Short mmCIF file of C-alpha atoms and ligand atoms in Angstrom, two decimals:
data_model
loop_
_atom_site.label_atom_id
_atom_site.label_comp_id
_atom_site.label_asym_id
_atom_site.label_seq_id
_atom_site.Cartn_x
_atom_site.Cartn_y
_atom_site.Cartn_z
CA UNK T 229 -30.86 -12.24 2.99
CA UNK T 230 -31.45 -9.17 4.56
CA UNK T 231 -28.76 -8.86 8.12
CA UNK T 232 -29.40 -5.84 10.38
CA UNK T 233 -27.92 -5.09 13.82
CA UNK T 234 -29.92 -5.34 16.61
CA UNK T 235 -29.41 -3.46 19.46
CA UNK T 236 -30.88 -6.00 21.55
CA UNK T 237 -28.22 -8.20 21.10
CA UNK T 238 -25.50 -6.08 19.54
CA UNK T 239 -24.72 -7.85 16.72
CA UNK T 240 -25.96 -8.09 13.18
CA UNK T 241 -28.46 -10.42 12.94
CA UNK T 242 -30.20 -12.29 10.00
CA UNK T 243 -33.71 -10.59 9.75
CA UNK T 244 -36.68 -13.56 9.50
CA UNK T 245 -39.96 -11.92 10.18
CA UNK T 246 -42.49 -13.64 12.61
CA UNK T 247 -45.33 -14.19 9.25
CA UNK T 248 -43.64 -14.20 6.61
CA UNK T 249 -43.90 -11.92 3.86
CA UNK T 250 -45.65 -9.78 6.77
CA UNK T 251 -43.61 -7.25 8.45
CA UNK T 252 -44.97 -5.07 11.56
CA UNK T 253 -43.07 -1.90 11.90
CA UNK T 254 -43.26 0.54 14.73
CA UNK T 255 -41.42 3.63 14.52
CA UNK T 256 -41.27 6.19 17.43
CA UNK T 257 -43.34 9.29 15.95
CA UNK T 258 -43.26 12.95 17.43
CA UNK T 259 -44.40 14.86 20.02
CA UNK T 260 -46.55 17.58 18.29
CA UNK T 261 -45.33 20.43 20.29
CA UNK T 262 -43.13 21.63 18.23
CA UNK T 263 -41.66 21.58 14.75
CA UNK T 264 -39.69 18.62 13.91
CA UNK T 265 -35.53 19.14 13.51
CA UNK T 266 -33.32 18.37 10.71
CA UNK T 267 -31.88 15.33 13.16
CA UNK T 268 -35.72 13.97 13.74
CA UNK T 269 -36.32 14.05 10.21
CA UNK T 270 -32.54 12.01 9.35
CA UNK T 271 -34.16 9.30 11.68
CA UNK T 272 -37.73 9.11 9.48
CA UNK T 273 -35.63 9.28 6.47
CA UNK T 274 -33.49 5.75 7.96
CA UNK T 275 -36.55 4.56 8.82
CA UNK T 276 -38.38 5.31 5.59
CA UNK T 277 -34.82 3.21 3.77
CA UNK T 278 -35.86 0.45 5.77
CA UNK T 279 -39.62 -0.02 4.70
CA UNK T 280 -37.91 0.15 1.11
CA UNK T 281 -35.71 -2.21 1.22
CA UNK T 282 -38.15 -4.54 3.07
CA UNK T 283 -40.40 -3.98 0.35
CA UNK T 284 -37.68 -4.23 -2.41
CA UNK T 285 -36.73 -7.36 -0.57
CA UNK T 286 -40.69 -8.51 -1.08
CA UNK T 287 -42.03 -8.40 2.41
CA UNK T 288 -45.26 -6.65 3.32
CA UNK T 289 -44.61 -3.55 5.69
CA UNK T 290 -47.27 -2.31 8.01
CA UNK T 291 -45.75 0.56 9.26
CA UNK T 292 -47.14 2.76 12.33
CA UNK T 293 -45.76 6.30 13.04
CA UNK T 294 -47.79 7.38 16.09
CA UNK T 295 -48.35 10.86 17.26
CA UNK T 296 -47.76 11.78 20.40
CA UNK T 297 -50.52 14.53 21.48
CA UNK T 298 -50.32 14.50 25.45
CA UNK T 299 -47.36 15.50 27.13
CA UNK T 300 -46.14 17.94 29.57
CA UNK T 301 -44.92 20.27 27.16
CA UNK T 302 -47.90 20.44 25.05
CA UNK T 303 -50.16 20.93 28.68
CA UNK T 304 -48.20 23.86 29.78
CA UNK T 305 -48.28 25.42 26.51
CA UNK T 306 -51.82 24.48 25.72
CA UNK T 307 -52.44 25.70 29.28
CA UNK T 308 -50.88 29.16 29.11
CA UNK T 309 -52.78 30.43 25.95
CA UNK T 310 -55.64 28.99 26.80
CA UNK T 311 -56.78 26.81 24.43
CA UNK T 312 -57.38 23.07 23.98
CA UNK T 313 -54.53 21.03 23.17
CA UNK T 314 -55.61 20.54 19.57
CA UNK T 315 -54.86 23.86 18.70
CA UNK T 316 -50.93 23.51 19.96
CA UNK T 317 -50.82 20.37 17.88
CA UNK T 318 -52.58 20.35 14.93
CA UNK T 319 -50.64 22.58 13.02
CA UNK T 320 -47.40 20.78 13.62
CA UNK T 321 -49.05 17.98 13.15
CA UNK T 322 -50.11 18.69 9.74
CA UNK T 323 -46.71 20.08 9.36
CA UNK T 324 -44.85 16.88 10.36
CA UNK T 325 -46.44 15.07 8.04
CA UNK T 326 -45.89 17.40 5.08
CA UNK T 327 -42.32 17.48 5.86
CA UNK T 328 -42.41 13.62 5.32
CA UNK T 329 -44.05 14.27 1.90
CA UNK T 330 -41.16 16.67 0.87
CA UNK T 331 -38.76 13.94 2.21
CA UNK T 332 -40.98 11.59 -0.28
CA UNK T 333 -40.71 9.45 2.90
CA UNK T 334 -43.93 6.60 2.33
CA UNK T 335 -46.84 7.32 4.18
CA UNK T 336 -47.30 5.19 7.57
CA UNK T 337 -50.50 2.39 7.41
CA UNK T 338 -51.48 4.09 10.72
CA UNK T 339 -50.42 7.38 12.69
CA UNK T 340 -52.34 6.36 15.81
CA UNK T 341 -52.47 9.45 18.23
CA UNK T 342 -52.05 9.39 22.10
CA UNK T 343 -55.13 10.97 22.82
CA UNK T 344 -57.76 8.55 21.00
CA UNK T 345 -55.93 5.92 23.10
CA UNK T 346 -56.38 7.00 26.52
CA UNK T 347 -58.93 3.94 27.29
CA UNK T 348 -57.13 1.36 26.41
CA UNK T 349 -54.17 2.94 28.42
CA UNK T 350 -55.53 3.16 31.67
CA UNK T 351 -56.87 -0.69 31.19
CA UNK T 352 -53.06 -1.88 30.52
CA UNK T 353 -51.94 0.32 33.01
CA UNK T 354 -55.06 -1.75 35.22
CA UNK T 355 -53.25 -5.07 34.20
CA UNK T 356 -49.87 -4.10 35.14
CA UNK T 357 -51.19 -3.19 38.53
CA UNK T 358 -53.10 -6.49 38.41
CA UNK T 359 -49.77 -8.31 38.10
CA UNK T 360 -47.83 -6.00 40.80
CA UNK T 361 -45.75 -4.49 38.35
CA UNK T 362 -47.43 -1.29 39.35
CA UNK T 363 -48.32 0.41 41.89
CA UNK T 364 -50.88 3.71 42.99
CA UNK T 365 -49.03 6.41 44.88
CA UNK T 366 -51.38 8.43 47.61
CA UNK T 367 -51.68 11.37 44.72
CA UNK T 368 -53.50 8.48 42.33
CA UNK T 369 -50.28 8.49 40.45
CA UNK T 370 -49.05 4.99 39.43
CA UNK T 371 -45.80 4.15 38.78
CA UNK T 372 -43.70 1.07 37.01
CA UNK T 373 -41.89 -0.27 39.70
CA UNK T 374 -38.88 -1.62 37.84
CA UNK T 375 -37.56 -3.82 40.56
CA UNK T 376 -40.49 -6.27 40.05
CA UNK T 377 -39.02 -7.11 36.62
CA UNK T 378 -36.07 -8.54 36.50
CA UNK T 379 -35.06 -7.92 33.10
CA UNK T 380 -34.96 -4.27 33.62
CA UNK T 381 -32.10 -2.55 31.41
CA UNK T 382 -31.68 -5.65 29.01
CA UNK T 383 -31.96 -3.58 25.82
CA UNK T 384 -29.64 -0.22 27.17
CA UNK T 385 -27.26 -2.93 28.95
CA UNK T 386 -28.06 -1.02 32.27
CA UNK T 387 -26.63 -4.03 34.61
CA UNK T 388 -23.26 -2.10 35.27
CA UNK T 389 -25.46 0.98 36.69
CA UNK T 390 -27.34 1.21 39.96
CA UNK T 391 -30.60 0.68 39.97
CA UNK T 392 -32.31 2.91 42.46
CA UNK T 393 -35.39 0.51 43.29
CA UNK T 394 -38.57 2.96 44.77
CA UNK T 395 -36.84 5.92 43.99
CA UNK T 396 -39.46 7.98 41.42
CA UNK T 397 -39.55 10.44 38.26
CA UNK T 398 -42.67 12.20 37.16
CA UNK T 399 -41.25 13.70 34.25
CA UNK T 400 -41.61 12.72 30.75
CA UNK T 401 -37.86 13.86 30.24
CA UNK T 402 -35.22 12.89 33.23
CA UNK T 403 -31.38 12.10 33.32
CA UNK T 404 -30.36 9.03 31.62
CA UNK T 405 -28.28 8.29 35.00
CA UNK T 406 -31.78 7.85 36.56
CA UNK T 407 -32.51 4.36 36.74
CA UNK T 408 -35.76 4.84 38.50
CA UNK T 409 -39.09 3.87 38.82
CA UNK T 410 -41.21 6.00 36.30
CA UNK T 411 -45.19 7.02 35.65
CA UNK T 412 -47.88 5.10 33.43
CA UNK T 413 -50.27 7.91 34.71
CA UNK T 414 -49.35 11.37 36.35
CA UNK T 415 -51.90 12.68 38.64
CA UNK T 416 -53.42 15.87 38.11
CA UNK T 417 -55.19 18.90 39.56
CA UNK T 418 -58.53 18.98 39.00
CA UNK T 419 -58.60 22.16 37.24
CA UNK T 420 -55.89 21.04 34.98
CA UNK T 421 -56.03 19.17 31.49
CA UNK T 422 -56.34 15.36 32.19
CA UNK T 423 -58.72 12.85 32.10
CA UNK T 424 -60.91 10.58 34.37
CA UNK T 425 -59.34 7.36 35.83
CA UNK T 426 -59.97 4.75 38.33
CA UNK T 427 -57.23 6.68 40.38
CA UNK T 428 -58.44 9.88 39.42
CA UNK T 429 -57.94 12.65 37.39
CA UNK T 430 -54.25 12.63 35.23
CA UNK T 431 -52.70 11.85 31.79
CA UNK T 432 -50.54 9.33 30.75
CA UNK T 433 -46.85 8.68 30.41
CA UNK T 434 -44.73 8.96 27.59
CA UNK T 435 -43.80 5.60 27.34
CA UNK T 436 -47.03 3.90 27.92
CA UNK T 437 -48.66 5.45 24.64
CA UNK T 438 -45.97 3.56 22.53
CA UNK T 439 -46.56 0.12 24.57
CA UNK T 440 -50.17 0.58 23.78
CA UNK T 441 -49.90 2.40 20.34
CA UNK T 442 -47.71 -0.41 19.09
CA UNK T 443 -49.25 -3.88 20.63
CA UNK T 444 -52.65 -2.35 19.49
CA UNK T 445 -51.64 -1.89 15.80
CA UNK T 446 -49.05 -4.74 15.34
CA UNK T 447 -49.97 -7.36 18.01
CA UNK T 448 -48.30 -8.25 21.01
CA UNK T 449 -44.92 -9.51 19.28
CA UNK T 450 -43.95 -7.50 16.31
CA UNK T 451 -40.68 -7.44 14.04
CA UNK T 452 -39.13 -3.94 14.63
CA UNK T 453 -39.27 -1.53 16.63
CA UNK T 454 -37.49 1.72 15.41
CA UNK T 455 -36.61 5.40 16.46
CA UNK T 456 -33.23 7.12 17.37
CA UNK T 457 -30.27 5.88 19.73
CA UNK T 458 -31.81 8.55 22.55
CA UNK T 459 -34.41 6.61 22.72
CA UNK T 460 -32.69 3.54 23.84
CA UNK T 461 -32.88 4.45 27.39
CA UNK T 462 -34.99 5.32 28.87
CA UNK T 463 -37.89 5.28 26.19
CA UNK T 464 -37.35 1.93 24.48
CA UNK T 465 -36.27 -0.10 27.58
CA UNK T 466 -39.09 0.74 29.46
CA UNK T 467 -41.47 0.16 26.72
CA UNK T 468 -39.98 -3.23 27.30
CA UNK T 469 -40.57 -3.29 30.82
CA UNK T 470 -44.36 -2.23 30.85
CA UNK T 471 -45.03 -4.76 27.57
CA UNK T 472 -43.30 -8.27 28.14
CA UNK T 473 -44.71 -7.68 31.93
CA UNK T 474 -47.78 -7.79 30.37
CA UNK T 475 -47.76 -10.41 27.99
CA UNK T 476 -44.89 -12.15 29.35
CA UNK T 477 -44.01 -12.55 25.62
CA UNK T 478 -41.15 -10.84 23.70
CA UNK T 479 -42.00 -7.26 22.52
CA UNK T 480 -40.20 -6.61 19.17
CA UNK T 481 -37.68 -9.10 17.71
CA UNK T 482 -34.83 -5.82 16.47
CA UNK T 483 -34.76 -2.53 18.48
CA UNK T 484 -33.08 -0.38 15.67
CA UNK T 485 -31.68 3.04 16.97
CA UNK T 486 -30.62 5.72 14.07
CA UNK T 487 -27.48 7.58 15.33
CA UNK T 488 -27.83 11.01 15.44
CA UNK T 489 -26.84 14.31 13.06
CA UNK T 490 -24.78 17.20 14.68
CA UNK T 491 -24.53 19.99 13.41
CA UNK T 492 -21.03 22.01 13.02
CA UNK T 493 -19.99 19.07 15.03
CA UNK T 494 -21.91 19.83 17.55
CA UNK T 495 -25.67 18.50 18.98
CA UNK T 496 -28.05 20.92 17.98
CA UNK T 497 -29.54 23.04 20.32
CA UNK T 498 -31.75 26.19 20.29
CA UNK T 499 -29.19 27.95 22.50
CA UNK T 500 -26.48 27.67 20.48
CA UNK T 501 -28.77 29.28 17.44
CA UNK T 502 -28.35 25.62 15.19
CA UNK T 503 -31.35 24.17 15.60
CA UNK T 504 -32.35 24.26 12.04
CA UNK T 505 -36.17 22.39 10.48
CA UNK T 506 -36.70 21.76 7.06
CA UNK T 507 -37.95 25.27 6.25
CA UNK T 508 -34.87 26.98 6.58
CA UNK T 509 -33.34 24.46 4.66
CA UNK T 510 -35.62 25.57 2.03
CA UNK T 511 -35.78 29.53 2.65
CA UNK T 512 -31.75 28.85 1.74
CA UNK T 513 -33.22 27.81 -1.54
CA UNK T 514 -31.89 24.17 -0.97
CA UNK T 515 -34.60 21.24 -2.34
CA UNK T 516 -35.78 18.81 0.51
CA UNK T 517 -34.44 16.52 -1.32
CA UNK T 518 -30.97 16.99 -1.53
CA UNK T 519 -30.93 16.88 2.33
CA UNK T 520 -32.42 13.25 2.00
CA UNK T 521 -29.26 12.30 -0.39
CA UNK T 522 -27.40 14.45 2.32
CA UNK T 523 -28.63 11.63 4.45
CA UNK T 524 -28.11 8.62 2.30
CA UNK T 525 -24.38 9.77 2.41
CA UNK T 526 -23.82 8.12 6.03
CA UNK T 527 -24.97 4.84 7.78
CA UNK T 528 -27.55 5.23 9.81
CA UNK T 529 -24.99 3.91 12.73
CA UNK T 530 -22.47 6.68 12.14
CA UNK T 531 -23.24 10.41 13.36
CA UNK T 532 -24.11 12.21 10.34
CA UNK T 533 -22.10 15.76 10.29
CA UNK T 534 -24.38 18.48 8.81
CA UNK T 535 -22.62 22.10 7.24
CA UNK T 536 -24.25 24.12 4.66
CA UNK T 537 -21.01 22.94 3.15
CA UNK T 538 -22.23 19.15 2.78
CA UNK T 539 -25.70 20.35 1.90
CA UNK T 540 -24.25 22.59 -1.03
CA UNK T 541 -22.38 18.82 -1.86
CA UNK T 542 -25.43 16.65 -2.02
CA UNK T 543 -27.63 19.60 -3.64
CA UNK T 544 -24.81 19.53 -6.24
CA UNK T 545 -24.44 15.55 -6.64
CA UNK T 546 -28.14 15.50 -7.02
CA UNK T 547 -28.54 18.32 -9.93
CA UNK T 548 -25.68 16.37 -11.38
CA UNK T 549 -27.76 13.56 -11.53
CA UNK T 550 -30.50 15.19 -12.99
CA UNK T 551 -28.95 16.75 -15.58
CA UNK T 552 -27.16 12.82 -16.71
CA UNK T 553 -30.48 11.20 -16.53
CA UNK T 554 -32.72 13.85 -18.59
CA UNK T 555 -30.34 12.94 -21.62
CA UNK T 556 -31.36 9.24 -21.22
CA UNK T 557 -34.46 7.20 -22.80
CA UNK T 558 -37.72 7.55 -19.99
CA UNK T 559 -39.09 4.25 -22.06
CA UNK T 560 -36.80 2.03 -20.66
CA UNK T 561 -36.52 -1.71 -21.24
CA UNK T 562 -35.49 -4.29 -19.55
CA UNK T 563 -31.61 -4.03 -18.02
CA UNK T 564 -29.59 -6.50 -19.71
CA UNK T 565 -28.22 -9.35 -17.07
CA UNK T 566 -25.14 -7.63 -17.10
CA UNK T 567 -26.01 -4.45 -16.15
CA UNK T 568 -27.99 -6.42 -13.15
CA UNK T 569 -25.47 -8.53 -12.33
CA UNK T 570 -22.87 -6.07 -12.20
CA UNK T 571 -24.46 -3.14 -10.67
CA UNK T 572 -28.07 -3.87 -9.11
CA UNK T 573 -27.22 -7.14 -7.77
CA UNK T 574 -24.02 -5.18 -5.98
CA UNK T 575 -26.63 -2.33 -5.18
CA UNK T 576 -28.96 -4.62 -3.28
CA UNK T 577 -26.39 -6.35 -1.38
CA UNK T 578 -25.19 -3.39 -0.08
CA UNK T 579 -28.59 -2.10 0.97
CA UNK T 580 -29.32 -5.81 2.65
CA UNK T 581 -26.31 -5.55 4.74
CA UNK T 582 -27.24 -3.78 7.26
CA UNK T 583 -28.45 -1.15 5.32
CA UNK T 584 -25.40 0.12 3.44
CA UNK T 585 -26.58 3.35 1.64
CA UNK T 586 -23.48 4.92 1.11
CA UNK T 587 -21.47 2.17 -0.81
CA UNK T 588 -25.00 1.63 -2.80
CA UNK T 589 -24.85 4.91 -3.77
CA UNK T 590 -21.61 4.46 -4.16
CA UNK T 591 -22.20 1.31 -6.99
CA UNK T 592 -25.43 3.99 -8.31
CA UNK T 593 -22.59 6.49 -9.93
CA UNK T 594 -20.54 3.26 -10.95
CA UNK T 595 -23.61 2.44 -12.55
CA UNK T 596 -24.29 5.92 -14.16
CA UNK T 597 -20.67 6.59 -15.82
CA UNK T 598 -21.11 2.84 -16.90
CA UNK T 599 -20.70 2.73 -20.71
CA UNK T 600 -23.51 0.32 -20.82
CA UNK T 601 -26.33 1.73 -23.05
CA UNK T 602 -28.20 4.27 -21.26
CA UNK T 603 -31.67 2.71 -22.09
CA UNK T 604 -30.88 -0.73 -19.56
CA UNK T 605 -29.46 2.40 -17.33
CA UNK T 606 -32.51 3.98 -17.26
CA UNK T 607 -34.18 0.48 -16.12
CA UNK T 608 -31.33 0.23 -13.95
CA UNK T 609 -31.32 3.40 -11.83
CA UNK T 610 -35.37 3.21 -11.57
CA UNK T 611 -35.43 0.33 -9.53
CA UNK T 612 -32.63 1.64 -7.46
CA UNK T 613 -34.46 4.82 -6.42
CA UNK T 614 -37.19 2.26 -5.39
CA UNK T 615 -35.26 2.41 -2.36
CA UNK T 616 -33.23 5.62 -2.28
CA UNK T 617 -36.48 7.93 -3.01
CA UNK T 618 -35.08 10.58 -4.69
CA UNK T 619 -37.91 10.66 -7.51
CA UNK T 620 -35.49 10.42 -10.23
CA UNK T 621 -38.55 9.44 -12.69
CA UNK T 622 -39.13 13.12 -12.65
CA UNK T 623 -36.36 14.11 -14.33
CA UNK T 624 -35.63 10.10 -16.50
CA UNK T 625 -35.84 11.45 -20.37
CA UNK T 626 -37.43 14.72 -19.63
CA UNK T 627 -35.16 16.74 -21.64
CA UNK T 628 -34.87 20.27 -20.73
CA UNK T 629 -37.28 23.22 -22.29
CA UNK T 630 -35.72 26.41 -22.54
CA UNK T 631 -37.99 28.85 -22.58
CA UNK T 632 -37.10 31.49 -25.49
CA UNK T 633 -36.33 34.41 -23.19
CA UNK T 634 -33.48 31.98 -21.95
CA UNK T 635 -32.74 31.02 -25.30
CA UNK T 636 -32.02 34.48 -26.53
CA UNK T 637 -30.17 35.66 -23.60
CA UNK T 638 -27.83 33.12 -23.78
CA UNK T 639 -27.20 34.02 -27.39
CA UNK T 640 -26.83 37.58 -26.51
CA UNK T 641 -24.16 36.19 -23.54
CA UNK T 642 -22.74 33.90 -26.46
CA UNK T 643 -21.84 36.83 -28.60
CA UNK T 644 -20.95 39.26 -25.96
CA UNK T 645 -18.44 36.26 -24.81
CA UNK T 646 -16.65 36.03 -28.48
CA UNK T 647 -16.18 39.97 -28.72
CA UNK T 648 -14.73 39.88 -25.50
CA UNK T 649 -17.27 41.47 -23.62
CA UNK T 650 -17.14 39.89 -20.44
CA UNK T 651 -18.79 42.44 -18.08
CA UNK T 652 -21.99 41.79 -20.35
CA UNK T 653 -21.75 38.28 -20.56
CA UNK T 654 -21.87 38.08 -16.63
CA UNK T 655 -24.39 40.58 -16.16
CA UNK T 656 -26.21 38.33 -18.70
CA UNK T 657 -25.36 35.24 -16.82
CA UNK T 658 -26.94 36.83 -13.75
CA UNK T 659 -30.12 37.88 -15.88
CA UNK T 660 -30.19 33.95 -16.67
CA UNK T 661 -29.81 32.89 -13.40
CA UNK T 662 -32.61 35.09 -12.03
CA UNK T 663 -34.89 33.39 -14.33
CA UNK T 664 -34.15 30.06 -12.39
CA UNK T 665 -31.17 28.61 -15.19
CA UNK T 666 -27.45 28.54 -15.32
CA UNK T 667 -25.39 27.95 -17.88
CA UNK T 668 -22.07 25.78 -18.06
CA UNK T 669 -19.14 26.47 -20.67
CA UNK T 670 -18.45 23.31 -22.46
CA UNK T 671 -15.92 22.85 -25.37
CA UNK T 672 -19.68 22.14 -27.35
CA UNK T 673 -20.41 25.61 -26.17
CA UNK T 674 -22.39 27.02 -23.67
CA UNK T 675 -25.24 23.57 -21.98
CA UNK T 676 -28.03 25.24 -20.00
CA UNK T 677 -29.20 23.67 -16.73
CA UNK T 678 -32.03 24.35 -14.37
CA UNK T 679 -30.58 26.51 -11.30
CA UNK T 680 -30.92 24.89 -8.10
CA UNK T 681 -27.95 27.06 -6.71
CA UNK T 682 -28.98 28.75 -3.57
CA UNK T 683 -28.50 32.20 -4.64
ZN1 LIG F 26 -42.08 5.69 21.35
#
């Protein structure tokens, strides 16, 4: 039985989907102004464990990632240079999802965007007004007002803050000590980028696209609604607001918030020059995917500390792993029942509670320095990396090929070694290296391994 804490009540609930084996999934996606951070990125990689284990646990996932394409940011820019606001975000667009590719992070069912939704937004936005949850300022702005439902602040526990009923924000972005009413539809110049509404000429809110973006793809009660703890307030709650004042029906059974990843211990931030993406991980010569097992290192409820340090750590643990698993059968059979009792059986409950990763991963290396025979380990760690994605079937019995440049070098390095020469053999060692392999002294003499040392 899968258990997973819910934010709406606090607690760690069981997880019973609405349709069984069907699970709707709606994960917060980005705003394509920009590229994405190594922090947004931890939060698609939690959210990517959790469609595997609800798949490993034989549900059905329709996930949506949507794509935020209107928002003040991408106006201004898009309105500075000139250009339509396709050209500010395509490109990270297409880079946003390639980054999920390296992260081998599944592919979405559906990455609705903002601005093929605009329609159906201004008729919900119609039907809250309808109901007098809304209402039109003189401008032809409308605004939530958050007084006419009651529940406001359920999700962020808001009850112990004032409410400031009437009192309005027309940003996308505001304090979270602003408990105000905010915008379904911003009012805009009519030389400015925005569309045609009943009220006139604007663009929608921030939180309206995911009310709409979510009910349209998943229906008006789905299972989970995802994204990180920032969004809690005031993103999540008043997606809330605008959608069970609507429907007058719950919204999503679990609100599941991913904590977030500092770096140096501290939040990142452009101004204090760590604000790192996924391509500098790389230009350090780092593999995407030793940042996701950087990631599967911490629960997705604890802050996840990031130093080159702990990169150089997982990038290590994961050529480690490698190099173990080439020497093992790729035609696996079946794992005996002990090795699944034992180990998978341990892995899985880990990953069902709450989403353990760590202590899974944990049981994984149990697993590996196991002296079962490596043929049921082979079985065994495939279906583990079902859910930890670290395409270990790349590596499973492909045993390394040296090519014979290598080969000779290293005898060369070998001899130099025995006579004492150690100058040459390290000059020798860098020669190797430069041609992408290392080598490792072993009491069997020297093992060659495929450099993924950031040089
Ligand atoms: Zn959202």
């Amino acid at each position: 039985m899968l258990k997973l804490y819910n934010t709406l009540s606090r607690k760690v609930e069981d997880f019973v989907p609405i349709n069984t084996p069907k699970v709707g999934l709606y994960t917060c996606g980005p705003t394509v102004y920009n590229f994405v951070h190594i922090g947004n990125l931890r939060t698609y990689i939690f959210e990517d464990i959790l469609q595997r284990v609800l798949e490993a646990d034989s549900y059905e996932v329709n996930r949506v990632i949507n794509i935020t394409d209107i928002e003040d940011k991408i106006i201004k820019k898009a309105e500075e240079e000139r250009v339509s606001i396709e050209v500010i975000t395509k490109p990270y667009e297409q880079a946003f999802l390639e980054n999920l590719q390296k992260l081998n992070i599944k592919s979405a069912n559906v990455y609705p965007r903002a601005t093929e939704h605009i329609g159906k937004m201004i008729k919900y936005i119609e039907v809250l007004i309808e109901k007098g949850l809304a209402y039109v300022e003189k401008d032809g702005s409308v605004y939530f007002d958050i007084s006419k439902f009651p529940e406001y602040g359920k999700l962020s526990q808001l009850d112990k803050r004032e409410i400031k009923a009437g009192a309005r924000v027309k940003a996308d972005e505001y304090s979270k000590e602003d408990v105000v009413d905010f915008a379904l539809w911003k009012a805009v110049g009519s030389d400015e980028i925005g569309y045609d509404s009943p009220w006139g000429k604007g663009r929608p809110g921030w939180h309206i696209e995911c009310s709409v973006m979510s009910q349209e793809y998943l229906g008006d009660t789905f299972d989970i609604h995802a994204g990180a703890v920032d969004l809690i307030f005031p993103h999540h709650e008043n997606e809330i607001a605008q959608s069970e004042g609507k429907t007058g029906k719950k919204f999503a059974n679990f609100f599941i918030e991913g904590e977030h990843l500092l770096v140096d211990g501290q939040k990142m931030a452009k101004s204090l020059g760590n604000f790192f993406t996924l391509k500098d991980i790389e230009a350090k010569g780092f593999d995407p995917l030793a940042f996701r097992y950087l990631v599967l290192t911490a629960h997705y409820r604890d802050k996840l500390n990031f130093t080159w340090e702990s990169l150089q750590a997982a990038q290590n643990a994961l050529n480690n792993l490698r190099e173990i698993i080439r020497d093992w059968p790729s035609s696996v059979i079946a794992s005996p029942e002990g090795v699944r009792q034992s180990y998978y059986q341990k892995f899985m409950s880990a990953v069902n509670n709450d989403l353990n990763i760590p202590q899974a991963l944990a049981v994984m290396w149990d697993m590996v320095k196991s002296d079962n025979p490596t043929s049921a380990k082979a079985k065994s760690i495939l279906e583990m990396d079902k859910i930890l994605g670290l395409k270990l079937d790349e590596y499973l019995g492909k045993k390394l090929e040296i090519p014979e440049e290598v080969q000779k070098l290293v005898n060369q390095r070998e001899q130099a070694r025995k006579s004492g020469d150690f100058k040459k053999s390290d000059e020798l060692r860098h020669e190797i290296k430069k041609l992408g392999f290392e080598i490792e002294d072993t009491p069997q003499g020297p093992k060659i391994k495929i450099d993924k040392q950031p040089s």
